[in-house]
């Protein structure tokens, strides 16, 4: 007789192969059509909330693998909280203003000069169209990754209402007394003709001059210090082109200085190194207190102008001469010490980085006409020639130097009139400065990883005032009116509110297209011709830094609550979005916009190298989707340690694909085994093996859930995989095949094992749902009611922890016994003595093993019998503690139905199979 028809073999409609590339788009289209995001909100109405505020990607170009990592990680976190029962909000957004988009428009027009022929309003129109195009492109690309969000109502920083709220945030900062306008040296990109903020500065190698120059002391200065004859202060600089703007020399107030026998004055602490270099050649003739030089003057050898000697703690003794060339228009420290000593701020450099007419007017160089219009970096050699004998030593060296993040050209410090947020100012009504408030809020914030706290603290502690103005066309204007006669800026609340209202209706383009008469609040008290518009625009970091206000507080979006529970971005955003958001929120609301900050690393190839087209190691999300499907990309994100850089390559994706296959097949066999189960067996009515696997699953899956709650997905996935490979697939599924396939359909033992599998499948399904959402939804589609209940999709389900009871099964002891058994069996199979473990029986004196139900004991080892009687040929033995287990050849016959060696003869079945078949 063919007994196959009498077996209850596993069956399910859940396919072995996912065919992800073809099936994912179809499933996402269904989610879209059925408005799953809206249903998710409805399903959790009244539940505790969780808000993840999306940091805006830039609407310029297709998404890259870093974008994919970021959005998938956010999506996993959102879905984890959703399946954990929380009411979640995820409003995606885009940054749409700023230099890169303006540059793309310039390229299309054929360069800067052609762009400058257009009206500003036309340039802005072209920029708006470019950004809108890429918002649509990126939105489609993010959807392909399985991201669920409020795609119908994303925030776009160039939307009219959004621009109005960016402007309102600016007005709130002004109202708090933190907005200041002043002439101050800032990072200046001469290539892009605009000021830059700290976050827009990158450091690259640059070759610079290293020069030592002698400034002869005035007779009065010599007399004050008791000097006669030749006496020159020696300065060191790496920027010869700034020497024409010199108005001071800074010395350290606590250091001693020495005069050498060849007439040069340097810091005593640096004398030996300068002697060795050959800058000075004489011996020490006299020691002088630096305070004797304060407010005295020396002569700039380049132009004969006076250079006031000042004292400052910024003078360091690790290099140089102890005499710092000070040009307040070209450096932050220079500017600060210049304010203290009332040094003149000279700025002979125009917006393009070239010397302007100031060089002639102020006679800052000999033959100054030859320098007008020359790029400052190209004048260094000529300036060295003009120094003559005052140049004591010159060399070149390569060092890390600030560059523009877009044009990659070296930056200059250039004093211009700019708008700043004062980080050391006190917001109106507060006792603490903005910096102090921000530092206090950083202390209260959760950081993942914790190292982010130290990093952000350091940046907040050390940052200068935030320069928020830019001299470009595409951005939200700093839309203030200035009184022509006095230079005063109108900050009247009604005037500002009127402008914001116009922006809300017509966008900030109105600032450029409408005359002052129409923009000005009628009751302002000024006539239009008495005023002029401020033409600067806001730093794009101000746009993104104010999104907490425009998105979470404005009520224009159903985006969740302020403060946001979490911000999630790359680790570079400590100096960018995390910081700009922090300062603006602390300025206006006096608290951080977030309760937690999670940072991830960058994507690199399998060797840990940065991706670049020239190396050919770029992995594009589009390619991964076409070859593997987004589930593989999502599993890669969850299985990678995002706290460092994340490696990705074809090899890594293939391995991830293999891991996905194992996970999918585990779900498939579980679904197939429980396909006919209609009710769950209570824990206390289960056999020891079923209780054992539920106990293990309860602990492991609870730990995984906790790990996911702490956003430690890599650790959670590792625990999960170990459990699936070892206890679940490697042991339990194998152990229970006999009762599942061979027992009667409603046999209590079979139903108990099915119940254990159903309970584990449901909890495992909801744990994996945030990561493998497509697969989880497909499982629900093919799952029996015992798992899904009334759920139509995975989004109708909520995570529940496994409940267990009391078990007497000694898992530790029995696992050691199984391992000992396995070692001997491996040898027996290699030597071809047996093919299957069912060919053997075990005899033992172990009270622990013999106390277990005999069928459970058989299934634990997958043998034909476990007893205290020795019966057949001995094949090997092993010990657990002091107990002996002997492996013997089975003496009974092989049952043709279940293949256990329990039949009385070859022709008949074993007793159990006979009962089932006859029934």
GROMACS .gro file of N, CA, C and O in nm, residues 302-364:
model
  252
  302UNK      N    1   5.503   9.645   0.420
  302UNK     CA    2   5.444   9.639   0.286
  302UNK      C    3   5.394   9.775   0.240
  302UNK      O    4   5.403   9.809   0.122
  303UNK      N    5   5.340   9.855   0.335
  303UNK     CA    6   5.278   9.981   0.296
  303UNK      C    7   5.310  10.098   0.389
  303UNK      O    8   5.259  10.209   0.369
  304UNK      N    9   5.392  10.073   0.491
  304UNK     CA   10   5.433  10.181   0.582
  304UNK      C   11   5.324  10.226   0.678
  304UNK      O   12   5.342  10.322   0.752
  305UNK      N   13   5.209  10.156   0.680
  305UNK     CA   14   5.100  10.193   0.771
  305UNK      C   15   5.128  10.144   0.912
  305UNK      O   16   5.200  10.044   0.932
  306UNK      N   17   5.065  10.209   1.009
  306UNK     CA   18   5.085  10.171   1.150
  306UNK      C   19   5.009  10.042   1.183
  306UNK      O   20   4.898  10.019   1.133
  307UNK      N   21   5.070   9.961   1.269
  307UNK     CA   22   5.010   9.836   1.314
  307UNK      C   23   5.015   9.838   1.467
  307UNK      O   24   5.122   9.835   1.526
  308UNK      N   25   4.894   9.847   1.529
  308UNK     CA   26   4.889   9.859   1.675
  308UNK      C   27   4.918   9.723   1.742
  308UNK      O   28   4.868   9.620   1.697
  309UNK      N   29   4.999   9.728   1.849
  309UNK     CA   30   5.032   9.605   1.922
  309UNK      C   31   4.927   9.584   2.030
  309UNK      O   32   4.901   9.674   2.112
  310UNK      N   33   4.866   9.464   2.028
  310UNK     CA   34   4.755   9.433   2.120
  310UNK      C   35   4.785   9.301   2.190
  310UNK      O   36   4.875   9.226   2.149
  311UNK      N   37   4.710   9.269   2.294
  311UNK     CA   38   4.731   9.146   2.370
  311UNK      C   39   4.607   9.057   2.358
  311UNK      O   40   4.494   9.106   2.368
  312UNK      N   41   4.632   8.929   2.337
  312UNK     CA   42   4.518   8.837   2.322
  312UNK      C   43   4.552   8.694   2.361
  312UNK      O   44   4.661   8.645   2.329
  313UNK      N   45   4.456   8.626   2.426
  313UNK     CA   46   4.477   8.487   2.468
  313UNK      C   47   4.475   8.390   2.350
  313UNK      O   48   4.509   8.273   2.365
  314UNK      N   49   4.433   8.437   2.233
  314UNK     CA   50   4.429   8.348   2.116
  314UNK      C   51   4.568   8.320   2.059
  314UNK      O   52   4.584   8.234   1.972
  315UNK      N   53   4.670   8.392   2.107
  315UNK     CA   54   4.807   8.372   2.058
  315UNK      C   55   4.860   8.243   2.120
  315UNK      O   56   4.867   8.231   2.243
  316UNK      N   57   4.896   8.146   2.035
  316UNK     CA   58   4.942   8.015   2.083
  316UNK      C   59   5.093   8.003   2.074
  316UNK      O   60   5.158   8.073   1.996
  317UNK      N   61   5.147   7.910   2.152
  317UNK     CA   62   5.291   7.891   2.156
  317UNK      C   63   5.335   7.757   2.096
  317UNK      O   64   5.442   7.708   2.126
  318UNK      N   65   5.246   7.697   2.014
  318UNK     CA   66   5.284   7.568   1.954
  318UNK      C   67   5.349   7.584   1.817
  318UNK      O   68   5.407   7.491   1.762
  319UNK      N   69   5.339   7.704   1.759
  319UNK     CA   70   5.404   7.732   1.631
  319UNK      C   71   5.410   7.883   1.612
  319UNK      O   72   5.359   7.959   1.694
  320UNK      N   73   5.469   7.927   1.502
  320UNK     CA   74   5.477   8.069   1.473
  320UNK      C   75   5.586   8.139   1.553
  320UNK      O   76   5.688   8.078   1.588
  321UNK      N   77   5.560   8.267   1.586
  321UNK     CA   78   5.663   8.349   1.652
  321UNK      C   79   5.617   8.408   1.785
  321UNK      O   80   5.697   8.468   1.856
  322UNK      N   81   5.487   8.391   1.814
  322UNK     CA   82   5.433   8.459   1.932
  322UNK      C   83   5.380   8.597   1.897
  322UNK      O   84   5.322   8.666   1.980
  323UNK      N   85   5.400   8.639   1.772
  323UNK     CA   86   5.345   8.765   1.721
  323UNK      C   87   5.248   8.732   1.608
  323UNK      O   88   5.290   8.682   1.504
  324UNK      N   89   5.118   8.756   1.631
  324UNK     CA   90   5.017   8.716   1.532
  324UNK      C   91   4.973   8.836   1.449
  324UNK      O   92   4.923   8.936   1.502
  325UNK      N   93   4.996   8.826   1.318
  325UNK     CA   94   4.948   8.926   1.221
  325UNK      C   95   4.797   8.936   1.235
  325UNK      O   96   4.726   8.835   1.228
  326UNK      N   97   4.747   9.057   1.256
  326UNK     CA   98   4.605   9.075   1.288
  326UNK      C   99   4.539   9.167   1.186
  326UNK      O  100   4.575   9.284   1.174
  327UNK      N  101   4.443   9.108   1.111
  327UNK     CA  102   4.364   9.182   1.012
  327UNK      C  103   4.218   9.156   1.044
  327UNK      O  104   4.163   9.053   1.006
  328UNK      N  105   4.153   9.245   1.120
  328UNK     CA  106   4.017   9.219   1.170
  328UNK      C  107   3.914   9.187   1.062
  328UNK      O  108   3.810   9.128   1.091
  329UNK      N  109   3.942   9.225   0.938
  329UNK     CA  110   3.848   9.193   0.830
  329UNK      C  111   3.863   9.052   0.777
  329UNK      O  112   3.782   9.007   0.697
  330UNK      N  113   3.966   8.980   0.826
  330UNK     CA  114   3.997   8.850   0.766
  330UNK      C  115   4.004   8.734   0.865
  330UNK      O  116   4.059   8.629   0.833
  331UNK      N  117   3.953   8.751   0.986
  331UNK     CA  118   3.959   8.639   1.080
  331UNK      C  119   3.877   8.661   1.204
  331UNK      O  120   3.861   8.775   1.251
  332UNK      N  121   3.822   8.553   1.259
  332UNK     CA  122   3.735   8.561   1.376
  332UNK      C  123   3.810   8.613   1.499
  332UNK      O  124   3.765   8.705   1.567
  333UNK      N  125   3.929   8.551   1.530
  333UNK     CA  126   4.007   8.597   1.645
  333UNK      C  127   4.054   8.741   1.626
  333UNK      O  128   4.052   8.822   1.720
  334UNK      N  129   4.097   8.771   1.503
  334UNK     CA  130   4.142   8.907   1.471
  334UNK      C  131   4.030   9.007   1.496
  334UNK      O  132   4.050   9.116   1.550
  335UNK      N  133   3.909   8.968   1.455
  335UNK     CA  134   3.793   9.056   1.469
  335UNK      C  135   3.763   9.083   1.617
  335UNK      O  136   3.737   9.196   1.657
  336UNK      N  137   3.768   8.974   1.697
  336UNK     CA  138   3.736   8.989   1.840
  336UNK      C  139   3.836   9.079   1.911
  336UNK      O  140   3.798   9.167   1.988
  337UNK      N  141   3.965   9.055   1.886
  337UNK     CA  142   4.066   9.137   1.953
  337UNK      C  143   4.060   9.280   1.897
  337UNK      O  144   4.085   9.377   1.968
  338UNK      N  145   4.023   9.292   1.770
  338UNK     CA  146   4.008   9.424   1.707
  338UNK      C  147   3.898   9.506   1.770
  338UNK      O  148   3.911   9.628   1.787
  339UNK      N  149   3.786   9.439   1.807
  339UNK     CA  150   3.677   9.509   1.875
  339UNK      C  151   3.726   9.566   2.008
  339UNK      O  152   3.696   9.679   2.045
  340UNK      N  153   3.802   9.484   2.080
  340UNK     CA  154   3.851   9.524   2.212
  340UNK      C  155   3.944   9.646   2.203
  340UNK      O  156   3.939   9.737   2.286
  341UNK      N  157   4.030   9.649   2.099
  341UNK     CA  158   4.131   9.756   2.088
  341UNK      C  159   4.095   9.862   1.983
  341UNK      O  160   4.177   9.946   1.949
  342UNK      N  161   3.971   9.852   1.929
  342UNK     CA  162   3.924   9.950   1.831
  342UNK      C  163   4.016   9.957   1.709
  342UNK      O  164   4.052  10.064   1.662
  343UNK      N  165   4.054   9.838   1.658
  343UNK     CA  166   4.137   9.834   1.537
  343UNK      C  167   4.050   9.860   1.415
  343UNK      O  168   3.934   9.819   1.409
  344UNK      N  169   4.107   9.927   1.318
  344UNK     CA  170   4.035   9.955   1.193
  344UNK      C  171   4.012   9.825   1.117
  344UNK      O  172   4.100   9.738   1.111
  345UNK      N  173   3.891   9.809   1.061
  345UNK     CA  174   3.860   9.692   0.977
  345UNK      C  175   3.876   9.733   0.832
  345UNK      O  176   3.799   9.813   0.780
  346UNK      N  177   3.979   9.683   0.767
  346UNK     CA  178   4.004   9.715   0.626
  346UNK      C  179   3.961   9.595   0.542
  346UNK      O  180   3.997   9.481   0.572
  347UNK      N  181   3.883   9.620   0.437
  347UNK     CA  182   3.837   9.511   0.351
  347UNK      C  183   3.856   9.550   0.205
  347UNK      O  184   3.769   9.611   0.143
  348UNK      N  185   3.971   9.513   0.147
  348UNK     CA  186   3.998   9.549   0.007
  348UNK      C  187   3.964   9.438  -0.093
  348UNK      O  188   4.009   9.441  -0.206
  349UNK      N  189   3.886   9.338  -0.047
  349UNK     CA  190   3.856   9.223  -0.133
  349UNK      C  191   3.708   9.223  -0.167
  349UNK      O  192   3.623   9.234  -0.078
  350UNK      N  193   3.676   9.209  -0.297
  350UNK     CA  194   3.535   9.212  -0.337
  350UNK      C  195   3.473   9.072  -0.330
  350UNK      O  196   3.538   8.975  -0.291
  351UNK      N  197   3.345   9.064  -0.371
  351UNK     CA  198   3.271   8.938  -0.356
  351UNK      C  199   3.328   8.824  -0.442
  351UNK      O  200   3.303   8.708  -0.416
  352UNK      N  201   3.405   8.859  -0.545
  352UNK     CA  202   3.461   8.755  -0.634
  352UNK      C  203   3.600   8.710  -0.588
  352UNK      O  204   3.666   8.632  -0.656
  353UNK      N  205   3.646   8.763  -0.472
  353UNK     CA  206   3.777   8.723  -0.421
  353UNK      C  207   3.892   8.800  -0.484
  353UNK      O  208   4.008   8.757  -0.476
  354UNK      N  209   3.861   8.913  -0.546
  354UNK     CA  210   3.964   8.995  -0.609
  354UNK      C  211   3.986   9.125  -0.530
  354UNK      O  212   3.893   9.176  -0.467
  355UNK      N  213   4.107   9.177  -0.536
  355UNK     CA  214   4.133   9.309  -0.476
  355UNK      C  215   4.051   9.415  -0.550
  355UNK      O  216   4.041   9.413  -0.673
  356UNK      N  217   3.991   9.507  -0.471
  356UNK     CA  218   3.910   9.613  -0.533
  356UNK      C  219   3.981   9.749  -0.520
  356UNK      O  220   4.097   9.756  -0.480
  357UNK      N  221   3.909   9.855  -0.550
  357UNK     CA  222   3.967   9.991  -0.552
  357UNK      C  223   4.015  10.036  -0.413
  357UNK      O  224   4.093  10.131  -0.403
  358UNK      N  225   3.970   9.969  -0.308
  358UNK     CA  226   4.014  10.005  -0.171
  358UNK      C  227   4.167   9.999  -0.162
  358UNK      O  228   4.229  10.077  -0.091
  359UNK      N  229   4.227   9.907  -0.236
  359UNK     CA  230   4.372   9.888  -0.231
  359UNK      C  231   4.445  10.013  -0.281
  359UNK      O  232   4.555  10.047  -0.235
  360UNK      N  233   4.377  10.084  -0.377
  360UNK     CA  234   4.435  10.208  -0.431
  360UNK      C  235   4.403  10.324  -0.338
  360UNK      O  236   4.492  10.401  -0.298
  361UNK      N  237   4.274  10.334  -0.300
  361UNK     CA  238   4.227  10.446  -0.218
  361UNK      C  239   4.303  10.456  -0.086
  361UNK      O  240   4.340  10.564  -0.041
  362UNK      N  241   4.327  10.340  -0.023
  362UNK     CA  242   4.393  10.339   0.109
  362UNK      C  243   4.544  10.321   0.099
  362UNK      O  244   4.612  10.312   0.202
  363UNK      N  245   4.596  10.311  -0.028
  363UNK     CA  246   4.740  10.291  -0.051
  363UNK      C  247   4.793  10.173   0.032
  363UNK      O  248   4.889  10.182   0.107
  364UNK      N  249   4.729  10.058   0.012
  364UNK     CA  250   4.762   9.940   0.092
  364UNK      C  251   4.880   9.862   0.036
  364UNK      O  252   4.935   9.774   0.103
   0.00000   0.00000   0.00000
